[in-house]
Coordinates of C-alpha atoms and ligand atoms in Angstrom, one line a residue:
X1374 CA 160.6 173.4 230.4
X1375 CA 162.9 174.2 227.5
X1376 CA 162.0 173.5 223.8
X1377 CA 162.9 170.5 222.2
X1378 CA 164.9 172.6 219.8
X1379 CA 167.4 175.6 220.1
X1380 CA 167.9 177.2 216.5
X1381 CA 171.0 180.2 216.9
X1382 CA 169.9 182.7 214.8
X1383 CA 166.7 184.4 213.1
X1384 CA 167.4 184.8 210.1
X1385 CA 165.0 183.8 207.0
X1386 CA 166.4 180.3 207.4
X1387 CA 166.0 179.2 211.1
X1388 CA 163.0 180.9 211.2
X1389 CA 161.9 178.8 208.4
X1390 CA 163.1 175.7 210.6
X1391 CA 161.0 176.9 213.3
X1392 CA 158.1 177.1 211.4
X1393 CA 158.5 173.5 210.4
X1394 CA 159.4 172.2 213.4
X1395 CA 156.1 173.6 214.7
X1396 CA 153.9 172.1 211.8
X1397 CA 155.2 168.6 213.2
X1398 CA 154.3 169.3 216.8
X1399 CA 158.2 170.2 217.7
X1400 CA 159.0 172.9 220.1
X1401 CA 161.4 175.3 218.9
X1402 CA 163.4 178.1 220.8
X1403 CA 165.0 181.0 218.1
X1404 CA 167.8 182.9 219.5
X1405 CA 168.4 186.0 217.5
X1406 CA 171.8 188.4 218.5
X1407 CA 169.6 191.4 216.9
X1408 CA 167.2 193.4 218.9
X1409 CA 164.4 193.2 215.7
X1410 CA 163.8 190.5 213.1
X1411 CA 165.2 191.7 210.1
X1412 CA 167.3 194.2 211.2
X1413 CA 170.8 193.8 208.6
X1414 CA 168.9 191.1 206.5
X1415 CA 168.9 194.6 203.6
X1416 CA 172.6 194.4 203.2
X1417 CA 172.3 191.0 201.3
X1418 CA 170.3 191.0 198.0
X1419 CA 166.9 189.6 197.5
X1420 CA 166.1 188.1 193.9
X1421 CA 164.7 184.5 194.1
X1422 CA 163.5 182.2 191.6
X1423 CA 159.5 182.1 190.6
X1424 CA 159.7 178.4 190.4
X1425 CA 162.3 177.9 193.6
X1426 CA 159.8 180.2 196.1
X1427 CA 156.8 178.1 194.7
X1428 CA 158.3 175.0 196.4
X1429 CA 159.3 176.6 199.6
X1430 CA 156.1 177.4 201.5
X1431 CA 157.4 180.7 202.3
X1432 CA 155.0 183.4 203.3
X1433 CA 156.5 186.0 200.4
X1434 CA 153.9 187.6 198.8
X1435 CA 154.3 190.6 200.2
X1436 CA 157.9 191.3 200.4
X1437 CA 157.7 191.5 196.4
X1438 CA 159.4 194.6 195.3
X1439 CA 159.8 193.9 192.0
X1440 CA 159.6 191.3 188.8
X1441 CA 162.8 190.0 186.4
X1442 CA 162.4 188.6 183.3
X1443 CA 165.8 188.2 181.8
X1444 CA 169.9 189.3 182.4
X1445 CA 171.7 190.7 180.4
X1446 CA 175.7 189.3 180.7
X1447 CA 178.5 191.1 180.0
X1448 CA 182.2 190.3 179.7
X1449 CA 184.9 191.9 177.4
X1450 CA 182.9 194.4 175.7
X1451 CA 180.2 191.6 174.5
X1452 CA 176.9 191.4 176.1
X1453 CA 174.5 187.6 176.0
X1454 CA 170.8 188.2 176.9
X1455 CA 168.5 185.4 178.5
X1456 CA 165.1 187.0 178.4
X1457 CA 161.9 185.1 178.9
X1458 CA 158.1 186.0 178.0
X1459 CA 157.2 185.7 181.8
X1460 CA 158.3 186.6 185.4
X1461 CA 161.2 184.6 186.2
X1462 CA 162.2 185.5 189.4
X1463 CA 161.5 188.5 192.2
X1464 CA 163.4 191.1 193.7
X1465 CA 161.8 190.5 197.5
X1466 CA 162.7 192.9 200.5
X1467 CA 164.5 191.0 202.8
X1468 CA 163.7 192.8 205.7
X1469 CA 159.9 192.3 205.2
X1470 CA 160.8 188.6 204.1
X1471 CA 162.5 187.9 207.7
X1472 CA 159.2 189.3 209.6
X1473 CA 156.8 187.0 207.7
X1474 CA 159.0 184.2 208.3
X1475 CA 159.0 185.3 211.7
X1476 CA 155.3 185.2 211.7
X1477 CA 154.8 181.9 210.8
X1478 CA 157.2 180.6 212.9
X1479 CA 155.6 182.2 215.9
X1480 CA 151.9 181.1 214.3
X1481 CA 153.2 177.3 215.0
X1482 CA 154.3 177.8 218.2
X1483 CA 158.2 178.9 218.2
X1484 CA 160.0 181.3 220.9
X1485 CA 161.9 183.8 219.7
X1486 CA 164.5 185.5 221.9
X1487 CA 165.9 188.6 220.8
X1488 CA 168.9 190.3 221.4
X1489 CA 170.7 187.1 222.0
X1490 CA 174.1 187.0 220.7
X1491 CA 175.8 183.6 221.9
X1492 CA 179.1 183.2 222.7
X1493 CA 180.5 180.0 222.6
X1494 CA 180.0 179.1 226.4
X1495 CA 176.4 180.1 225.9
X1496 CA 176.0 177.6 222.7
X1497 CA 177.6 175.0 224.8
X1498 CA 174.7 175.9 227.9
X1499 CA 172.1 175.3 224.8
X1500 CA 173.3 171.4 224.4
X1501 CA 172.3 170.9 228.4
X1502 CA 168.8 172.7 227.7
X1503 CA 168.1 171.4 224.0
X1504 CA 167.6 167.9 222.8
X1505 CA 168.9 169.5 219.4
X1506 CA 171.1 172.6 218.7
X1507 CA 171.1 173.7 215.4
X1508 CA 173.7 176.7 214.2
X1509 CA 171.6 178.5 211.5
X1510 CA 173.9 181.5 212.7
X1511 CA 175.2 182.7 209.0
X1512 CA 178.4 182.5 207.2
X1513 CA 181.0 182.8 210.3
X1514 CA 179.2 180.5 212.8
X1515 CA 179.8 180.7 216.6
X1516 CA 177.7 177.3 216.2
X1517 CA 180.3 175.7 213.9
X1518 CA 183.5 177.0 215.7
X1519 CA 182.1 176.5 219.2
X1520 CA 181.7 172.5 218.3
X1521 CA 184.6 172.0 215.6
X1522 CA 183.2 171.7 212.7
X1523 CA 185.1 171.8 209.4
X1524 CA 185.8 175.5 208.4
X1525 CA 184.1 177.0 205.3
X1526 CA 186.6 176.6 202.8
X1527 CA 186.0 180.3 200.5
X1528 CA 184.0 183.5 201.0
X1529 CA 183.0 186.1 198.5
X1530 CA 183.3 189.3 200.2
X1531 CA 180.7 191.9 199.0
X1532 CA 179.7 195.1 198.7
X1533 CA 176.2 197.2 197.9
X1534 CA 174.5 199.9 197.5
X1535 CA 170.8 200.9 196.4
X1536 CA 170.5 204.0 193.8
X1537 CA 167.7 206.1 194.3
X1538 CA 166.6 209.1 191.2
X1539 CA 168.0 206.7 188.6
X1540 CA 166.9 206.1 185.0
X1541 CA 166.2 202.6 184.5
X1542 CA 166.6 201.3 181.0
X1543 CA 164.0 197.8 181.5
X1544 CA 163.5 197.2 185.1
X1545 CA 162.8 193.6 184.6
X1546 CA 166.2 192.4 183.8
X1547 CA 169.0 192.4 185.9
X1548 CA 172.7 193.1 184.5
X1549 CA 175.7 191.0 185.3
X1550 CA 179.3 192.4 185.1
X1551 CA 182.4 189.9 184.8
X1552 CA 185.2 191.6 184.7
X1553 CA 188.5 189.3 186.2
X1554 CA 190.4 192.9 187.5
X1555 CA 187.5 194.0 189.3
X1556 CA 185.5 191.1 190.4
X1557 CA 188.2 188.8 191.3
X1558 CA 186.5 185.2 191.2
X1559 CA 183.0 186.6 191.3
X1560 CA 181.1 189.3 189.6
X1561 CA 179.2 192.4 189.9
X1562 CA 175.4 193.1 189.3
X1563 CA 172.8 195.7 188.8
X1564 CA 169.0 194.7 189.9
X1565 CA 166.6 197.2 189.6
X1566 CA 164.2 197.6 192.4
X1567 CA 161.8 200.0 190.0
X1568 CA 162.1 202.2 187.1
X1569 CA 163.8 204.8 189.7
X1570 CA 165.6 202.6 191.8
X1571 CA 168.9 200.2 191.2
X1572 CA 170.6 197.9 193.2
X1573 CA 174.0 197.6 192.6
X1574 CA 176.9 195.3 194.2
X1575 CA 180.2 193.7 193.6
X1576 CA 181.6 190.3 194.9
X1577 CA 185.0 189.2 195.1
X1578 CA 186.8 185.8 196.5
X1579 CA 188.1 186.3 199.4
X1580 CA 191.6 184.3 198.6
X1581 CA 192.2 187.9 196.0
X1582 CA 193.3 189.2 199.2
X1583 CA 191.4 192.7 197.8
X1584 CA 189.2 195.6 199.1
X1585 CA 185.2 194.9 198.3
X1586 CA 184.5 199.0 198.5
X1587 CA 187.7 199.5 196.5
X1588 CA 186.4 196.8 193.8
X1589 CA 182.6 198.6 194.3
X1590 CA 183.9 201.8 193.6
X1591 CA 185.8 200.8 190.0
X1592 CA 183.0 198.9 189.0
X1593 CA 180.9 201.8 189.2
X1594 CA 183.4 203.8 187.4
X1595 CA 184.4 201.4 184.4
X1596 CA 180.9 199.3 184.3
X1597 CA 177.8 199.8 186.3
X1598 CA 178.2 203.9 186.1
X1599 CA 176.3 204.0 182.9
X1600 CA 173.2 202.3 184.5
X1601 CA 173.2 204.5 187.4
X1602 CA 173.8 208.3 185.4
X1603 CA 172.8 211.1 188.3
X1604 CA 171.4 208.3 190.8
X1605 CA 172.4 209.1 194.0
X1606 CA 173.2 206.2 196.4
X1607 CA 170.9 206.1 199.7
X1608 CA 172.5 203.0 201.2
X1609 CA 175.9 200.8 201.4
X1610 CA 176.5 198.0 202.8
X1611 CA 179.4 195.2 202.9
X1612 CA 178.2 191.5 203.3
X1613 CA 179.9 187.6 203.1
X1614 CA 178.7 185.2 201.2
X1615 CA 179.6 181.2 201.4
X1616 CA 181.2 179.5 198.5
X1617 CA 180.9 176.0 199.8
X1618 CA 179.2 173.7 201.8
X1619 CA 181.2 172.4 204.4
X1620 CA 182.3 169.2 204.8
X1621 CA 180.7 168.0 207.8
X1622 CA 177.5 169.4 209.1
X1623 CA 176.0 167.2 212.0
X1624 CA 177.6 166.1 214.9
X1625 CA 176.1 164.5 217.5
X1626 CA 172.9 166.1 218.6
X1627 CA 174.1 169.5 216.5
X1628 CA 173.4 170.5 213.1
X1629 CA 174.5 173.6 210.7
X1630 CA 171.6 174.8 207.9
X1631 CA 171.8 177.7 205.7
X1632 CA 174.4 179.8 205.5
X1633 CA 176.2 178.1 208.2
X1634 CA 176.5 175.2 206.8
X1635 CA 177.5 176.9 203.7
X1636 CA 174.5 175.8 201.3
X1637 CA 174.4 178.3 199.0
X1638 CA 174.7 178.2 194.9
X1639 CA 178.5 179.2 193.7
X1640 CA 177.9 180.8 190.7
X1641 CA 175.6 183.6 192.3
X1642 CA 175.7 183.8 196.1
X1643 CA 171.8 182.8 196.3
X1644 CA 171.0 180.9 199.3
X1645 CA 167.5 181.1 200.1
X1646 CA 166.0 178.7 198.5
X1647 CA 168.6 175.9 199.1
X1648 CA 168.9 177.0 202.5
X1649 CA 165.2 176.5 203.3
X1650 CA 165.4 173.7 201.2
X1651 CA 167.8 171.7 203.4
X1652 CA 165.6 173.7 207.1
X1653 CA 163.1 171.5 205.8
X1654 CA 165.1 168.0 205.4
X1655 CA 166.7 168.7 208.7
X1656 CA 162.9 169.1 210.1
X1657 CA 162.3 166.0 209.0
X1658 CA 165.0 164.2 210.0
X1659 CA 164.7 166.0 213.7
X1660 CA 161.3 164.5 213.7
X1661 CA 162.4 161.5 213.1
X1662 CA 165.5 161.7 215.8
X1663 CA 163.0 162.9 218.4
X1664 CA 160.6 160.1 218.0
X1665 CA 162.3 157.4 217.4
X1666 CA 165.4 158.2 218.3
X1667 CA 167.2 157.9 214.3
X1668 CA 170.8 159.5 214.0
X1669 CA 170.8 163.2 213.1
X1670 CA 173.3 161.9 210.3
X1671 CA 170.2 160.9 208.3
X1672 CA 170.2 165.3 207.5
X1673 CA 173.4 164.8 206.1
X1674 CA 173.1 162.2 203.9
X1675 CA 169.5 163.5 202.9
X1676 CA 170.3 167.1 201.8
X1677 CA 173.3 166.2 200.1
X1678 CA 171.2 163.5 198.0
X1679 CA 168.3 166.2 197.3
X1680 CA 170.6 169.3 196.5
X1681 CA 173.9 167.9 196.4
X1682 CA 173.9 167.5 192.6
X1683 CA 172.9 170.6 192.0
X1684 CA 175.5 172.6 194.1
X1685 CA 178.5 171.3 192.5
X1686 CA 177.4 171.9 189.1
X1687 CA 177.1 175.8 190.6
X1688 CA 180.1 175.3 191.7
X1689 CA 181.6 173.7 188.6
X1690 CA 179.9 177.0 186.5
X1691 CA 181.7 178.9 189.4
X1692 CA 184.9 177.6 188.6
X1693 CA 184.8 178.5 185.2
X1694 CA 183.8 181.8 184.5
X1695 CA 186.0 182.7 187.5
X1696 CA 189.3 180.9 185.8
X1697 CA 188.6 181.3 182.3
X1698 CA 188.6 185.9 182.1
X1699 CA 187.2 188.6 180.2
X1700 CA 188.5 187.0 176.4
X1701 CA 187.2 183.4 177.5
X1702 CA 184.3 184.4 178.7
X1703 CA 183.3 186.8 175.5
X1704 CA 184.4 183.8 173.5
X1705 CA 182.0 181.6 175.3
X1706 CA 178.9 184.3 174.9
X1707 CA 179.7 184.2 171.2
X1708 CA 179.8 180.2 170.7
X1709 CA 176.7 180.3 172.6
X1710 CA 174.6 182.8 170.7
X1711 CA 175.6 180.8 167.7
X1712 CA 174.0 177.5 169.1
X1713 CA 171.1 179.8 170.1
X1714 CA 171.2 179.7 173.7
X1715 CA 169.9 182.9 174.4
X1716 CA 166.5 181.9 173.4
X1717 CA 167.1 178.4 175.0
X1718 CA 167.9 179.5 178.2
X1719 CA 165.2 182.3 178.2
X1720 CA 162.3 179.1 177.5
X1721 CA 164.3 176.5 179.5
X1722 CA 166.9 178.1 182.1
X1723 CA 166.0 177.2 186.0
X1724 CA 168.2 180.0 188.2
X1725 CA 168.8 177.3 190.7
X1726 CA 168.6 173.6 189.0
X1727 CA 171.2 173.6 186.7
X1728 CA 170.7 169.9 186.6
X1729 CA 166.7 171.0 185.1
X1730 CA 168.2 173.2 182.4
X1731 CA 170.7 171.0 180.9
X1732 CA 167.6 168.5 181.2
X1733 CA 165.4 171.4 179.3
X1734 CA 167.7 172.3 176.9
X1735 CA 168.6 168.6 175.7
X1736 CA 164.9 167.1 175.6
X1737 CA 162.9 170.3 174.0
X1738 CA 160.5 169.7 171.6
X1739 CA 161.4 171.3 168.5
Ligands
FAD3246 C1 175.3 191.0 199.1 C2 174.6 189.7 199.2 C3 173.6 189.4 198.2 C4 172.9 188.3 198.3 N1 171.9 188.1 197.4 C5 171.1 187.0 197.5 C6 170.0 186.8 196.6 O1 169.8 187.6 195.7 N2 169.2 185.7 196.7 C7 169.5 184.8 197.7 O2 168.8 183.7 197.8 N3 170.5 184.9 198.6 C8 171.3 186.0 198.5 N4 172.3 186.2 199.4 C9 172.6 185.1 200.4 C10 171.6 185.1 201.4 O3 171.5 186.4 202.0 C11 171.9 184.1 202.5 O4 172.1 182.8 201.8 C12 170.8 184.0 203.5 O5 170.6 185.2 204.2 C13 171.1 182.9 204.5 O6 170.1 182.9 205.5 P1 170.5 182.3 207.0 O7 169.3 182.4 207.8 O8 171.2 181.0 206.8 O9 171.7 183.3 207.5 P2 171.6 184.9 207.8 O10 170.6 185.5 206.9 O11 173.0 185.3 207.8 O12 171.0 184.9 209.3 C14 171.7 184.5 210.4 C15 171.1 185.1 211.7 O13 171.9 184.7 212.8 C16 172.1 185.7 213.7 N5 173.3 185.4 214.5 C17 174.6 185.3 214.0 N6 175.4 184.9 215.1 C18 174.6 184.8 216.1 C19 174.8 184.4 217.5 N7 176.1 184.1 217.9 N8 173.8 184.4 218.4 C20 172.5 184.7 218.0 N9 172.2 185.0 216.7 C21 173.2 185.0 215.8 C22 172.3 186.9 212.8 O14 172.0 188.2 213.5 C23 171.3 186.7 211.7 O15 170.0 187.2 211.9 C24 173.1 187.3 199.3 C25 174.1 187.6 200.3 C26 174.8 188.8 200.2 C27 175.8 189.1 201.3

């Protein structure tokens, strides 16, 4: 007999859903295109919130590569630093992240398939063999085209590569690059792995109609060069990221989470954390469907209440720095150091809950 549940794809997010699933007694089936968990999951970034992981129940521990502290942000020849006594976030390795999911999932009783890339007439089988097909499938999902849901309306298109032999300056803070010529509508970033080894990337909207290597390869010349000095670069990689959720993710007995469904935080790309976030509302409202037979719609309206707040201020933060360019964004750094926001944000700033920092900020003790 089939599982209750066919998640498309095994990535860190329907993995997580299978995990969940299985702590409330719910079959799961994972259908994964690659041959190995984990295999690709390098050529997206790692570096997740301290605080975000802590809620998530994720298995991480030993995926950490590396501990941030701060940023320093640069734009127009001026530089604002955000640097806080204590860990902030990690650099994890995503591969090792993807097993460990994998692990727990398998621990609570989940099927994973490998080397199962669906087509569309092979998602449409899964409806006849599931009670629920969810498309955790990434950024282009065959999930979300196969049943019609509303496109994703912008992608950053991106493009990395790890240094290896470099000289890193602190290798607890992480450098971000605006620059409106190179990073059209996103931005590029240095994160060091250790004091040897950088991670450095570019992201550009995908409505700039531009070349990701071609913007990688002048942001290493006219920025991030001077972090890397005689680092040579062991691996590259080009990657998609989501901008925005889409409008509609359940429809009937079907369901979009993660990337797919386009939860992911505008001003940086991160979707980890939200997407897990929202694997384990859609759990619950599975559950709930399963037993007592509740509309799937309940997902929709729940994430959007727990997350949704948070999201489009991202995207809000998003939308300026990638309007206002280079002199705007200088000025801004400069108004802000002189209301002391460097040493704000470094006490009070929350990576993820924008909603949290503005909370932080305004109702410190003084
Ligand atoms: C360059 C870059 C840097 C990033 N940096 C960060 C970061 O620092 N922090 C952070 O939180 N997020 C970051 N992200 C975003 C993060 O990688 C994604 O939000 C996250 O991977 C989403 O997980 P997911 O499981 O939803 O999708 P994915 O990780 O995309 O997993 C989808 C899985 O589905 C499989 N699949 C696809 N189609 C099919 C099919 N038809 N049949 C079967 N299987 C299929 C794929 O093989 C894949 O394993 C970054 C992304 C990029 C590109």
């Amino acid at each position: 007999m089939e599982a209750d549940v066919g998640i498309v794809g095994g990535g860190v997010v329907g993995l997580s859903l299978a995990r969940e699933l299985g702590e409330r007694g719910i079959s799961a089936t994972v259908y994964e295109a690659r041959q190995q968990i984990g295999e690709g999951a390098d050529r997206a970034s790692g570096i997740l919130s301290k605080s975000g992981l802590e809620k998530l129940g994720l298995d991480y521990g030993k995926s950490v590569v590396n501990e941030l502290y701060g940023a320093h942000f640069h734009a127009g020849g001026r530089t604002f630093t955000v640097r806080a006594g204590e860990t902030k976030a990690y650099v994890l390795d995503r591969i090792s992240l993807a097993q460990s999911c994998a692990r727990r999932a398998i621990e609570e009783g989940a099927e994973i398939r490998l080397g199962k890339k669906l087509d569309a007439a092979g998602i449409r089988a899964l409806s006849a063999e599931h009670r629920v097909v969810v498309g955790a499938d990434g950024a282009v999902s065959n999930v979300a085209s196969t049943f019609g849901f509303p496109q994703a309306a912008r992608m950053v298109l991106t493009y990395k590569a790890v240094y290896e032999g470099v000289d890193v300056a602190d290798s607890g803070m992480v450098g971000l690059y605006f620059d409106k010529a190179i990073t059209r509508g996103f931005f590029g970033w240095t994160a060091p792995y250790s004091g040897s080894k950088l991670e450095v990337a570019v992201g550009i909207e995908d409505r700039a109609k531009a070349n990701s290597k071609r913007a990688f390869d002048a942001f290493i010349e006219r920025a991030a060069g001077g972090e890397i000095g005689g680092g040579a670069a062991r691996k590259e990689d080009a990657g998609l990221i989501p901008l925005a959720a889409r409008a509609r993710t359940v429809k009937g007995s079907v369901l979009l989470v993660g990337d797919a469904a386009g939860q992911v935080k505008a001003t940086t790309g991160g979707g980890i954390i939200f997407g897990v976030g929202c694997a384990k509302v859609a759990a619950g409202a599975i559950a709930e469907h399963l037993a007592k037979g509740r509309g799937l719609g309940r997902y929709e309206v729940a994430w959007r209440r727990k997350y949704g707040t948070d999201l489009a201020l991202h995207r809000l933060l998003h939308g300026y720095y990638s309007s206002v360019g280079q002199t705007g964004l200088s000025m801004a750094f400069a108004f802000m150091k002189s209301l002391g926001a460097e040493r704000l944000l470094g006490s009070f700033g929350d990576m993820d809950s924008p909603s949290r920092t503005l909370k932080g900020v305004v109702f410190r003790r003084a």
